CSV table of C-alpha atoms and ligand atoms in Angstrom, one decimal:
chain,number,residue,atom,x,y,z
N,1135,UNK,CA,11.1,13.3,-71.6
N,1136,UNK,CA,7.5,15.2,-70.8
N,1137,UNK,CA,5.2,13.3,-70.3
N,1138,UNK,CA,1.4,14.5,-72.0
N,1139,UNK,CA,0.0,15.6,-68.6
N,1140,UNK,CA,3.2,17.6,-67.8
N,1141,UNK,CA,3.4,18.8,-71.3
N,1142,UNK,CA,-0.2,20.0,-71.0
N,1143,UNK,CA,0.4,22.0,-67.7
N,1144,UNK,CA,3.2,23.8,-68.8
N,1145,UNK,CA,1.2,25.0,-71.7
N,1146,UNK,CA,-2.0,25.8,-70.1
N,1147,UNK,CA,0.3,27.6,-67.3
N,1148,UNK,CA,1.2,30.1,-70.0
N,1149,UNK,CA,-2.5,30.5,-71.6
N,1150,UNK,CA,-3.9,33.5,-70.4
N,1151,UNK,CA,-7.5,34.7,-71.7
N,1152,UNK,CA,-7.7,38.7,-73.1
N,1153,UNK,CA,-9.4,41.3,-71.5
N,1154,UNK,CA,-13.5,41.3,-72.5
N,1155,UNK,CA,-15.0,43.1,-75.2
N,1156,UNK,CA,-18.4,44.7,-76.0
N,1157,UNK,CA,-19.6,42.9,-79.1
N,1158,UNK,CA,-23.3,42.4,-81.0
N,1159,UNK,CA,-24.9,39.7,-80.1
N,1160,UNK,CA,-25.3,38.2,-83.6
N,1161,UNK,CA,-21.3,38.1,-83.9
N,1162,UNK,CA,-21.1,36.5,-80.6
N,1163,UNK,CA,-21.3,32.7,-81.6
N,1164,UNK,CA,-18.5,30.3,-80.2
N,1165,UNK,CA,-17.2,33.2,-78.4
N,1166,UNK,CA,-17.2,32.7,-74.5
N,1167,UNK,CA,-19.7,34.9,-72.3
N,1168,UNK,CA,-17.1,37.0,-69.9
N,1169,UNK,CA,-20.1,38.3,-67.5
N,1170,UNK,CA,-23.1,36.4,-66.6
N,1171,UNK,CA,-26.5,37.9,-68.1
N,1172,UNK,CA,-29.5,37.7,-65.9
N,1173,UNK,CA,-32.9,38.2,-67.2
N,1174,UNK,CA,-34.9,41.4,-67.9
N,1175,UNK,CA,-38.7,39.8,-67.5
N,1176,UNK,CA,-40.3,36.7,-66.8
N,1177,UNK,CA,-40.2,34.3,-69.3
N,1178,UNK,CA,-42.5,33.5,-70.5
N,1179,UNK,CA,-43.6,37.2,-69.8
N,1180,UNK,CA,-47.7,36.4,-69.6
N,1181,UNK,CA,-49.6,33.4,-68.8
N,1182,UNK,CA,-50.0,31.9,-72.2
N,1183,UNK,CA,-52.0,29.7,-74.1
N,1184,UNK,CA,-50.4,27.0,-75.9
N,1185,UNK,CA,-53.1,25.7,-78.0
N,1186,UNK,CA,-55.6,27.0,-80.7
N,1187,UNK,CA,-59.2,26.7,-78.5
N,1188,UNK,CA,-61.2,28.2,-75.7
N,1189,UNK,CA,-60.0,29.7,-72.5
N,1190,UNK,CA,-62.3,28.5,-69.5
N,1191,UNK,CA,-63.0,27.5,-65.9
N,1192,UNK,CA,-62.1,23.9,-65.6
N,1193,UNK,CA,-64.7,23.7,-62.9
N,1194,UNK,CA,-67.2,24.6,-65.9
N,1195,UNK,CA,-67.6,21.3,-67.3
N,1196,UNK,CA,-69.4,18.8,-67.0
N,1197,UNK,CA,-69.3,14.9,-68.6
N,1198,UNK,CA,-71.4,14.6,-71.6
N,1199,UNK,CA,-70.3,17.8,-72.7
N,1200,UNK,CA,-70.9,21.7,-71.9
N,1201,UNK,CA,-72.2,24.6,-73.4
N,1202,UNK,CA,-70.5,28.1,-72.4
N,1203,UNK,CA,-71.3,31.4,-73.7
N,1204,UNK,CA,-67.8,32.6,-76.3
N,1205,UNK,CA,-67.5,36.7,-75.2
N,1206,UNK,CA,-64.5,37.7,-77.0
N,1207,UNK,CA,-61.5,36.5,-80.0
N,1208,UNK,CA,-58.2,37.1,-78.6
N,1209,UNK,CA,-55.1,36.1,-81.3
N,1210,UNK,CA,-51.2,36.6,-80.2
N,1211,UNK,CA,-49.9,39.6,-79.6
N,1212,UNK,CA,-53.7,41.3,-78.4
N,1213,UNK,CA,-54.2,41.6,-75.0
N,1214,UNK,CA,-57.3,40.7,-74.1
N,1215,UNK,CA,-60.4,42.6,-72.5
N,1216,UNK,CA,-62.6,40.7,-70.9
N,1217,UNK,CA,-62.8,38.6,-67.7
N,1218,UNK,CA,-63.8,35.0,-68.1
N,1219,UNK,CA,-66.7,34.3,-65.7
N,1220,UNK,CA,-68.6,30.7,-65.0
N,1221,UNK,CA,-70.3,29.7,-67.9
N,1222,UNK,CA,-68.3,32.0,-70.0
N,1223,UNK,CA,-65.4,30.7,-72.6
N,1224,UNK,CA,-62.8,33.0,-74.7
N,1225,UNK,CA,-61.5,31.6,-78.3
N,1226,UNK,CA,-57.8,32.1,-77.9
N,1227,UNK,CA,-55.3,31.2,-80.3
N,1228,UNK,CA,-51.7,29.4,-79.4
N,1229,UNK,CA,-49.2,32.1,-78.2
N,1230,UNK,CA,-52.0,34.6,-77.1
N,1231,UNK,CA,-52.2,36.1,-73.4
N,1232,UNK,CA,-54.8,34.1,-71.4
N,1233,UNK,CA,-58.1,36.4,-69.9
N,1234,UNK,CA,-58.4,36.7,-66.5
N,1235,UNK,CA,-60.9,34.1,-64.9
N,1236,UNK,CA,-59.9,31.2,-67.2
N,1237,UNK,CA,-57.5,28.6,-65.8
N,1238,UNK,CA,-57.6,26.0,-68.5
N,1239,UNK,CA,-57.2,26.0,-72.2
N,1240,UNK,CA,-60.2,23.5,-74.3
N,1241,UNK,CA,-58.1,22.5,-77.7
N,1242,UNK,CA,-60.6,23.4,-80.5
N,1243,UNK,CA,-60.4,19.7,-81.5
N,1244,UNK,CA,-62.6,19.0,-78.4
N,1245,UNK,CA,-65.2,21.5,-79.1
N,1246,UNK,CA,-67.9,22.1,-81.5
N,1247,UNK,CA,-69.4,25.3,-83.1
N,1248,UNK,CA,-73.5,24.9,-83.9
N,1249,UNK,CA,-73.7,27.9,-86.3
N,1250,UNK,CA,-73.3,30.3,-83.9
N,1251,UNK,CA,-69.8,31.5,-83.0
N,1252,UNK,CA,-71.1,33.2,-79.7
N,1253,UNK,CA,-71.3,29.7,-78.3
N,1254,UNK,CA,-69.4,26.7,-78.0
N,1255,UNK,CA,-70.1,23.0,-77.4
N,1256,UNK,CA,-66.9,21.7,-75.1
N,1257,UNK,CA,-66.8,17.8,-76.0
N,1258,UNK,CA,-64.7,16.9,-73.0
N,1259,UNK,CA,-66.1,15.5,-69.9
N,1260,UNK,CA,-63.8,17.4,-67.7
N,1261,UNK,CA,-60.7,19.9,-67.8
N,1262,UNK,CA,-57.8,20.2,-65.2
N,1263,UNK,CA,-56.7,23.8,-64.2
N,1264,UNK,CA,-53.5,24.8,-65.8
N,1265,UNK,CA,-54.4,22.6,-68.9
N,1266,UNK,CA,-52.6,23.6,-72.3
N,1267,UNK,CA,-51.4,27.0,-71.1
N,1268,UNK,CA,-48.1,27.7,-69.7
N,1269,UNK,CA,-48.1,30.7,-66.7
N,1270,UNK,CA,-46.0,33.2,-66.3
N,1271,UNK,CA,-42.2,32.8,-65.2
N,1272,UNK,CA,-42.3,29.3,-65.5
N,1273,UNK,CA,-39.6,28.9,-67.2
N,1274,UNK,CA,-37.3,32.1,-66.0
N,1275,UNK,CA,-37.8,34.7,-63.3
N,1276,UNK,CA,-37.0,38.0,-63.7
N,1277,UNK,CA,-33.3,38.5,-62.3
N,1278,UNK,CA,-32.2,35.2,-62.5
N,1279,UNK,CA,-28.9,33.9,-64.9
N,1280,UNK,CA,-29.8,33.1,-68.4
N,1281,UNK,CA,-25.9,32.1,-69.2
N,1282,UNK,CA,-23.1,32.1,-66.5
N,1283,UNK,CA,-20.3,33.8,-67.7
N,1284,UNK,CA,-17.7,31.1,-69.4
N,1285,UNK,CA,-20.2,30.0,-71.5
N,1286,UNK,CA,-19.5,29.3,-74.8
N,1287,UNK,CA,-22.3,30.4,-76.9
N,1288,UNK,CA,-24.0,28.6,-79.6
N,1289,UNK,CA,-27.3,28.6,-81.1
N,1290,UNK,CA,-29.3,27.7,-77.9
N,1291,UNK,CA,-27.6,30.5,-75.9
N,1292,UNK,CA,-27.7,33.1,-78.2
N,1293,UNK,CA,-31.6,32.6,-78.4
N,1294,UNK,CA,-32.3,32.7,-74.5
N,1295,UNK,CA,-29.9,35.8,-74.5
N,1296,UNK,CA,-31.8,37.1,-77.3
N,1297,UNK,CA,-35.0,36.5,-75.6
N,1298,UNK,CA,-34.5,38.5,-72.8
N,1299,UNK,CA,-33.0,41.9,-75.5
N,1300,UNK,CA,-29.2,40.9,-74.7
N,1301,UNK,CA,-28.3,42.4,-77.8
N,1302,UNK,CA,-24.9,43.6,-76.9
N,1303,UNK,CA,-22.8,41.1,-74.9
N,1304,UNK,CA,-20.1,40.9,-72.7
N,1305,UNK,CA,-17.6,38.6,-74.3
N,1306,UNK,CA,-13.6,37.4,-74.5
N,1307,UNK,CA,-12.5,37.9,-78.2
N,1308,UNK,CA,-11.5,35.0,-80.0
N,1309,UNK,CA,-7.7,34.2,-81.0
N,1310,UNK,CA,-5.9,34.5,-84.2
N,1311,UNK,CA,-3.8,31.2,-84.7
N,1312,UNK,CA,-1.5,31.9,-87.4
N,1313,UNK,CA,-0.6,28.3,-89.3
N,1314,UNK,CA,3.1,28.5,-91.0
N,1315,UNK,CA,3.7,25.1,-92.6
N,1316,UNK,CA,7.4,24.2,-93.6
N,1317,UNK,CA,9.3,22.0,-96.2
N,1318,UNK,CA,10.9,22.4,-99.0
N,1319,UNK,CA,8.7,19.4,-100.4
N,1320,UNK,CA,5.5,21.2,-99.6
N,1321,UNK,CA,3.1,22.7,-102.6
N,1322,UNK,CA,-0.1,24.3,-102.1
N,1323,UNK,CA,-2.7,21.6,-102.7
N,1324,UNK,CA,-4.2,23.3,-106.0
N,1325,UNK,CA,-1.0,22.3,-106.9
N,1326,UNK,CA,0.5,19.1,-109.4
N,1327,UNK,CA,3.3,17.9,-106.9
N,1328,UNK,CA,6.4,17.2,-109.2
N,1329,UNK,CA,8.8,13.7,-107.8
N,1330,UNK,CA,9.7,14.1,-104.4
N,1331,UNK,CA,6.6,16.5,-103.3
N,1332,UNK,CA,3.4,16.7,-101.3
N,1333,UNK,CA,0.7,18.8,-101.1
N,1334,UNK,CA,0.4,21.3,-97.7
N,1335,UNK,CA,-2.6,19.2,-96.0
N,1336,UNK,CA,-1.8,20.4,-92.6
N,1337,UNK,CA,-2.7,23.7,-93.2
N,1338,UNK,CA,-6.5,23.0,-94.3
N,1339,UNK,CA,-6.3,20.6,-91.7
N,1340,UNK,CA,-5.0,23.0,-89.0
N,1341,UNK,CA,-7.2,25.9,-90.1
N,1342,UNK,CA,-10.4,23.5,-89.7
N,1343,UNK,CA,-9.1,22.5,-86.1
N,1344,UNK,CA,-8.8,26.1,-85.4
N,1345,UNK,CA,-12.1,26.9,-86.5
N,1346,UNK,CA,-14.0,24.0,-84.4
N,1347,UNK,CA,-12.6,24.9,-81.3
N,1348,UNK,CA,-14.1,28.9,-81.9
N,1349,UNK,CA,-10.5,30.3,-82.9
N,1350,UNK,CA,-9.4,32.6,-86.0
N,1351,UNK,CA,-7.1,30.3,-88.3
N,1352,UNK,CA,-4.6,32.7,-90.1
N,1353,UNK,CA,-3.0,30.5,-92.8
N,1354,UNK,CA,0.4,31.6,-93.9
N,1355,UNK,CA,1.1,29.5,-96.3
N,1356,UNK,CA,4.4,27.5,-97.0
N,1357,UNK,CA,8.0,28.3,-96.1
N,1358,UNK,CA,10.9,26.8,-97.4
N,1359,UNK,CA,13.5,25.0,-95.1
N,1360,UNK,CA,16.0,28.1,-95.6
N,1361,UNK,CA,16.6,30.4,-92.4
N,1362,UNK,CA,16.1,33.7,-93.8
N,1363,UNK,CA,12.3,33.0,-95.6
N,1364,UNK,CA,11.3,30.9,-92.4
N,1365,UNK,CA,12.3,33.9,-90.1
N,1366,UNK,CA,10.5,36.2,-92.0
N,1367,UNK,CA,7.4,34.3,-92.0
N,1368,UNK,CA,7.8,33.5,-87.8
N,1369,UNK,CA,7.9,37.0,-87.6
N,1370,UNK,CA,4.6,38.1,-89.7
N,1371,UNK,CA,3.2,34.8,-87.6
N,1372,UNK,CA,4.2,36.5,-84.4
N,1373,UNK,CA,1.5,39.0,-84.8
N,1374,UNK,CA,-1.3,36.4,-84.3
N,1375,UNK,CA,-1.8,35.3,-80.4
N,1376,UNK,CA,-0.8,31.7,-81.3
N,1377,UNK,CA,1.4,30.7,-84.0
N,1378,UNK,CA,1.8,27.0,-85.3
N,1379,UNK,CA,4.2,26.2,-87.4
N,1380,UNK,CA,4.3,22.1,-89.0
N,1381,UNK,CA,7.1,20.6,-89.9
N,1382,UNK,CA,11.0,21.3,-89.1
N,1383,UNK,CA,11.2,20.2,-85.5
N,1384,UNK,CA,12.8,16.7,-85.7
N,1385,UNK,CA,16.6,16.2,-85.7
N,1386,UNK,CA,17.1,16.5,-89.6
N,1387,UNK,CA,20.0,18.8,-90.8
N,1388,UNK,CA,16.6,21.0,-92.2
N,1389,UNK,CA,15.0,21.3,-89.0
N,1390,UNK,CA,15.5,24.7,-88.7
N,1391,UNK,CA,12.2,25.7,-86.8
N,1392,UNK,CA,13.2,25.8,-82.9
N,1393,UNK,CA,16.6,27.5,-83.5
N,1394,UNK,CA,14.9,30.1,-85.9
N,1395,UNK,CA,11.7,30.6,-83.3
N,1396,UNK,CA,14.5,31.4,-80.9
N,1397,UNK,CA,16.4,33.7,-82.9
N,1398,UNK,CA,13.2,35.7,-83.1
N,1399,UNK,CA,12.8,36.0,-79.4
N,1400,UNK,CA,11.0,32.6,-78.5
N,1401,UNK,CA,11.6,31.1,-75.5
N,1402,UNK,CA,11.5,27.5,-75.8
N,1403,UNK,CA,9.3,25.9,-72.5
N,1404,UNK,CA,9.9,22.4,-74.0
N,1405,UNK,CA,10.8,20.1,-76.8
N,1406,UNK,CA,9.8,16.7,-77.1
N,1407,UNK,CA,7.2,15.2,-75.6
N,1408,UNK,CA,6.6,11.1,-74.5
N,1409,UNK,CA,3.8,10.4,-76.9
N,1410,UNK,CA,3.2,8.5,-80.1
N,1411,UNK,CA,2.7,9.8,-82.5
N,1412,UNK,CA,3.8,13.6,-81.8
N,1413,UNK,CA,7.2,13.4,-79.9
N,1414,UNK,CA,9.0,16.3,-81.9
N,1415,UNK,CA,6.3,18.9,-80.1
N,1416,UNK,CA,8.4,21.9,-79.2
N,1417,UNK,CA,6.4,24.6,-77.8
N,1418,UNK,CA,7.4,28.1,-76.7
N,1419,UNK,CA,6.5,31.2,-75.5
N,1420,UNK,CA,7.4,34.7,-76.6
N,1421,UNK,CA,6.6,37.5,-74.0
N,1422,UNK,CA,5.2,40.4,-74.9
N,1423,UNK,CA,3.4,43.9,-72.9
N,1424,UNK,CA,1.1,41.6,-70.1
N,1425,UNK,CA,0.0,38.3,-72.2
N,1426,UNK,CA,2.5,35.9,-73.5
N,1427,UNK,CA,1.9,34.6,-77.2
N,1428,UNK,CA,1.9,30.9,-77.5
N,1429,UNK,CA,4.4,28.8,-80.0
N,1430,UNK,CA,3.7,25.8,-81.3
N,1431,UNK,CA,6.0,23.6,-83.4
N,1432,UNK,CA,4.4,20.8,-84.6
N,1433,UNK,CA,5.6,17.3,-86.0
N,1434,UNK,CA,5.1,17.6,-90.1
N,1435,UNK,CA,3.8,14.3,-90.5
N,1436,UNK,CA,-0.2,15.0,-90.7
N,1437,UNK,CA,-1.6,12.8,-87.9
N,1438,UNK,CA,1.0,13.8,-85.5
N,1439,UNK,CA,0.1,17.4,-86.5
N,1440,UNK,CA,-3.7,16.4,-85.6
N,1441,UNK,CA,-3.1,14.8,-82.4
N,1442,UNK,CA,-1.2,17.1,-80.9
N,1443,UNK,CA,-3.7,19.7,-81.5
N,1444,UNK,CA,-6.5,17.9,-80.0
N,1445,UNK,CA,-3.7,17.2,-77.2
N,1446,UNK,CA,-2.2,20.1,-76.3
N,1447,UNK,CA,-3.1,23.5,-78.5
N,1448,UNK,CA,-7.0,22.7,-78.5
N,1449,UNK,CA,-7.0,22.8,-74.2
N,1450,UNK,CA,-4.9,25.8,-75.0
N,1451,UNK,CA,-7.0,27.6,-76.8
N,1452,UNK,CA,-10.3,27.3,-75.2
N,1453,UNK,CA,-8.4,28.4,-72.1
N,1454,UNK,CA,-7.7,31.8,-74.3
N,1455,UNK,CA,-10.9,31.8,-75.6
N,1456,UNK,CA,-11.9,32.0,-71.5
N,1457,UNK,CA,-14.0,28.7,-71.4
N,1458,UNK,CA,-14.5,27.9,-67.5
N,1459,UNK,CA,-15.2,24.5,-67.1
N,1460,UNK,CA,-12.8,22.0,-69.5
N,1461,UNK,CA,-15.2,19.2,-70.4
N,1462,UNK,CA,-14.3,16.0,-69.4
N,1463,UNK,CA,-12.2,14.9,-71.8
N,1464,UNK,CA,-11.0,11.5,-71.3
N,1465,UNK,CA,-14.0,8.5,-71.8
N,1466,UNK,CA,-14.2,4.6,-71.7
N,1467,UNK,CA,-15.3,2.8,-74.2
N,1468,UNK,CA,-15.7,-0.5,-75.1
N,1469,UNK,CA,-13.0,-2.5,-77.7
N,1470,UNK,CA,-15.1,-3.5,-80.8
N,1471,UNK,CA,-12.6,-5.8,-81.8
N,1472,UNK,CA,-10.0,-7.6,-80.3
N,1473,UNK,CA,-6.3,-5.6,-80.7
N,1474,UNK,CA,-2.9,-6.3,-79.6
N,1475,UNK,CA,-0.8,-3.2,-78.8
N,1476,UNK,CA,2.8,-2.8,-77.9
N,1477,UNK,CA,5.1,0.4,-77.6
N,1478,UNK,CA,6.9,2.2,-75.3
N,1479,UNK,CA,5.3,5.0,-75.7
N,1480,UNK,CA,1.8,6.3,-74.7
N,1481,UNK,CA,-0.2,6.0,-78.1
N,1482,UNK,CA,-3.2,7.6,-79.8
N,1483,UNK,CA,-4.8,5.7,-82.0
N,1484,UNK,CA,-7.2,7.2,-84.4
N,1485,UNK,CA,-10.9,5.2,-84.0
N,1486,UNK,CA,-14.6,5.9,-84.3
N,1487,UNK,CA,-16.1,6.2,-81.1
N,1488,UNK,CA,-20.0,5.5,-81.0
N,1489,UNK,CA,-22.5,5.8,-78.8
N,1490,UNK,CA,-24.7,2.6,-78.0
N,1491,UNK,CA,-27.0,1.2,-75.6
N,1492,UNK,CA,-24.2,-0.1,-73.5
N,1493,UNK,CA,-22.3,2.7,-73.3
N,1494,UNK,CA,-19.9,3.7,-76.0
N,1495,UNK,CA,-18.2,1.6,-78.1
N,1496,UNK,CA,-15.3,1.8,-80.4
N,1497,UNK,CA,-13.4,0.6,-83.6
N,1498,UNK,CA,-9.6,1.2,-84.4
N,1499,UNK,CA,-9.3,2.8,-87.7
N,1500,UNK,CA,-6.8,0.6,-90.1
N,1501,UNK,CA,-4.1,3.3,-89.3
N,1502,UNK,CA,-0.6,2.9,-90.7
N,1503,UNK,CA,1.4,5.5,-88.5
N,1504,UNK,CA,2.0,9.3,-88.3
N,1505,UNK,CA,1.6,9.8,-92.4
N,1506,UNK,CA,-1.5,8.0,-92.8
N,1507,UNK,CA,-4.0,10.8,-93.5
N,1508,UNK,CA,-6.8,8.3,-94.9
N,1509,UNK,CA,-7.1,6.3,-92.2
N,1510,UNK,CA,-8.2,9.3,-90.4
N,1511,UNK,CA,-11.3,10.4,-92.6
N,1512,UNK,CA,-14.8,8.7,-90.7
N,1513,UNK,CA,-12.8,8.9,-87.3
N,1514,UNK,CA,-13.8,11.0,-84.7
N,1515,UNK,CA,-11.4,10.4,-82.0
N,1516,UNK,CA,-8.3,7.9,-80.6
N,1517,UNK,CA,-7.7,5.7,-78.4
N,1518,UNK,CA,-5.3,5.9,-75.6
N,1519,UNK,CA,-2.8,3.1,-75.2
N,1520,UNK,CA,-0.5,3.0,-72.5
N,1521,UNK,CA,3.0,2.3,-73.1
N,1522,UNK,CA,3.1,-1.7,-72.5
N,1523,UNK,CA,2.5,-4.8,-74.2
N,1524,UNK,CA,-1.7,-5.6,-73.9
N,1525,UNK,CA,-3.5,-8.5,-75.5
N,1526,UNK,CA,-7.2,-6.5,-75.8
N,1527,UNK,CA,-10.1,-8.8,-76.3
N,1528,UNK,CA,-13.1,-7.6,-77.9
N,1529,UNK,CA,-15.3,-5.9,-75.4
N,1530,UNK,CA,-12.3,-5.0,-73.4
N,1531,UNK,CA,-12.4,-1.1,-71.9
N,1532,UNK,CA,-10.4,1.5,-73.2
N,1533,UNK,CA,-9.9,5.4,-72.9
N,1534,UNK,CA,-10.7,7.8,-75.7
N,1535,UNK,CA,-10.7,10.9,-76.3
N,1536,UNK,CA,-13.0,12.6,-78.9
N,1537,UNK,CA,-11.8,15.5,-81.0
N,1538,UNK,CA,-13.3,18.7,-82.2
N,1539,UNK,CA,-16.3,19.2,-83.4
N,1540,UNK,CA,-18.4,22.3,-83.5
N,1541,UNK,CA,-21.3,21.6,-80.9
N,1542,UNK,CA,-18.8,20.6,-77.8
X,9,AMP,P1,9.1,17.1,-90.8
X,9,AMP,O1,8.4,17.2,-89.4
X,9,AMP,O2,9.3,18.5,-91.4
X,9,AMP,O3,10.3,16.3,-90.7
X,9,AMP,O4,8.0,16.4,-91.7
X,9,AMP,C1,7.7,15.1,-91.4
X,9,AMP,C2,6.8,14.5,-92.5
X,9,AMP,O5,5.6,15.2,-92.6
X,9,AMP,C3,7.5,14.6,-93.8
X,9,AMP,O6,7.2,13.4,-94.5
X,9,AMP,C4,6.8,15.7,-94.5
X,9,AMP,O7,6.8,15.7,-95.9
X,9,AMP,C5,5.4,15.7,-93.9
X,9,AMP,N1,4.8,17.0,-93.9
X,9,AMP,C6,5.5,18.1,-93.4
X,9,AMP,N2,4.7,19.2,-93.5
X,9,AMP,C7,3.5,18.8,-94.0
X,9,AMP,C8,2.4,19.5,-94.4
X,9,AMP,N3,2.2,20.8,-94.3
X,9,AMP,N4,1.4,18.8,-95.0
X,9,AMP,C9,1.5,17.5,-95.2
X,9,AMP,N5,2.6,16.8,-94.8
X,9,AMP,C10,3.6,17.4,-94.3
X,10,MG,MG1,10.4,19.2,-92.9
């Protein structure tokens, strides 16, 4: 059998990213930046005060406090007109261009007006040049990168792009991941399950997976374990760039999903993977003009469904979404509690990872196996075990692995 690493590679050996498209820069969030952007101007674009107060020679003052003469108001956006001579101050306000001849910025806190505005009392003993202004190009020449390309883009990006009037970028579109649960026990979860049925978790489940990682979710519903309504549904699913389908890959006389993904032109790459829980992943490939769509058929039971995303479609899909550099996804972390494990199998085990002074730490959740949905909610990643008997002692080190969330 696979083992995860192996699985992964052949996987990510078939995910190719789509060509580039021109798109707004306001609908460009958690999409992936296909060519770098380098700036238009210095940033910032004029020496600049950051304070309400005076613009003045540092060399001006003197201890016990100075008087200079106030020749001019200059408030943002107004350029102003005067040059700042010895002896001479300018009120400027926080965001407004400083005058030529000043080198320091007084906050007005630390001056004093006597009546007349035309002159101010500076209460400091002493300025240094380059106080409480910020010069030009400090904090980005014009020319140089703003976002490498294979950038995902969130809130911080879009703003540097938006302060240098990137408002059309370069990016790679996001993929559609169509999401076909199966089972003839599945209802949709507005739904009063009669004996014998559950609700369809996995899609709402899937779909929010989907969604975290930057991707499209395209939920399809639920499709009964008969061979005709599931190949209908593959194929409508086949018009997304991924499809997931949960449920139907074990060995149960209903498992209908690899023979039916292959009747519809699938290939299967592989089936069955050394992991717990998630050994019935079959994944395939159908190929198609110059970029192969991905198949995924995952394990029905809901935590197997969730692990192997994180596992193996989530690296998948950031590779389509045309993400460069895969974060490190592996961690240590420290045991809160003492744990034996045992299996033959590599496990993940759903915990709460937390960041403390010594590192990061983290506590198993009270998970009953593959089904156990509940155990899941307040987790925000799993541990993994390797497959052999360990006593674990509180404190002891560990590997996680965090899943999805929106920010990473
Ligand atoms: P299967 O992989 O089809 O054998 O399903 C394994 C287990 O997962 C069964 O107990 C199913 O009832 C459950 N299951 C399958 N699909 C879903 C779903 N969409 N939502 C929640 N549970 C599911
Ligand atoms: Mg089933």
């Amino acid at each position: 059998m696979l083992s995860v690493a192996e699985a992964l590679a052949q996987i990510l050996h078939e995910a190719r990213v789509a060509a580039p498209v021109e798109r707004p820069l306001k609908d460009s969030l958690l999409h992936v930046l296909a060519a770098e952007v380098r700036s238009d101007s210095d940033s910032p674009p004029f020496d600049k005060a950051l304070m309400d107060g005076y613009a003045v020679i540092a060399a001006d003052l003197r201890p016990g406090g100075t008087r200079l003469e106030v020749i001019e108001e200059v408030t943002a956006g107004v350029v102003p007109q005067r040059l700042v001579e010895s002896g001479k101050a300018t009120r400027i306000m926080t965001g407004a261009p400083l005058p030529e001849g000043a080198d320091a910025v007084i906050k007005v806190e630390e001056t004093e007006i006597d009546g007349d505005p035309r002159e101010v009392r500076i209460l400091a003993d002493s300025a240094l040049p380059g106080q409480n202004l910020i010069r030009r190009g400090t904090n980005k020449r014009a020319g140089e990168i703003v976002v490498e390309a294979g950038t995902l883009l969130r809130a911080p990006e879009l703003a540097a792009l938006a302060e240098m009037g990137c408002h059309e970028v370069r990016i790679f579109p996001q993929p559609r991941v169509a999401v076909l649960a199966t089972g003839d026990e599945l209802v949709p979860i507005h739904s009063q399950p009669q004996p014998g049925q559950i609700r369809n978790s996995n899609e709402t489940m899937l779909c929010a997976q989907i969604r975290q990682v930057g991707a499209i979710p395209v939920p399809l519903g639920i499709a009964r374990d008969e061979r005709s309504e599931l190949a209908a549904r593959i194929d409508a699913g086949l018009a997304a760039d991924v499809l997931l389908l949960s449920g139907g890959v074990s060995a149960g006389v209903l498992d209908l999903v690899p023979s039916e993904l292959q009747r519809a032109g699938v290939e299967q790459v592989f089936h069955k993977v050394n992991v717990k829980p998630g050994k019935p992943l079959w994944f395939g490939v159908l190929h198609q003009d110059e970029r192969s769509k991905l198949v995924f058929g995952l394990p029905g039971n809901p935590v197997s469904s969730m692990v192997c995303f994180e596992l193996f479609v989530r690296p998948a899909l950031r590779r389509l979404l045309g993400v460069s550099s895969d974060e490190p996804r592996t961690l240590t972390a420290r045991l809160t509690h003492s744990h034996s494990h045992s299996d033959d199998r590599p496990t993940y085990f759903p915990a709460a990872i937390d960041q403390t002074d010594d590192g990061l730490s983290v506590s198993l959740m009270n998970w009953h196996g593959s089904s156990d949905l509940q155990s899941t909610v307040g987790a925000n990643g799993m541990v993994a075990f390797p497959p052999e008997p360990v006593e674990y002692a509180a404190g002891d080190p560990v590997s996680v692995i965090r899943w999805s969330s929106e920010s990473s």
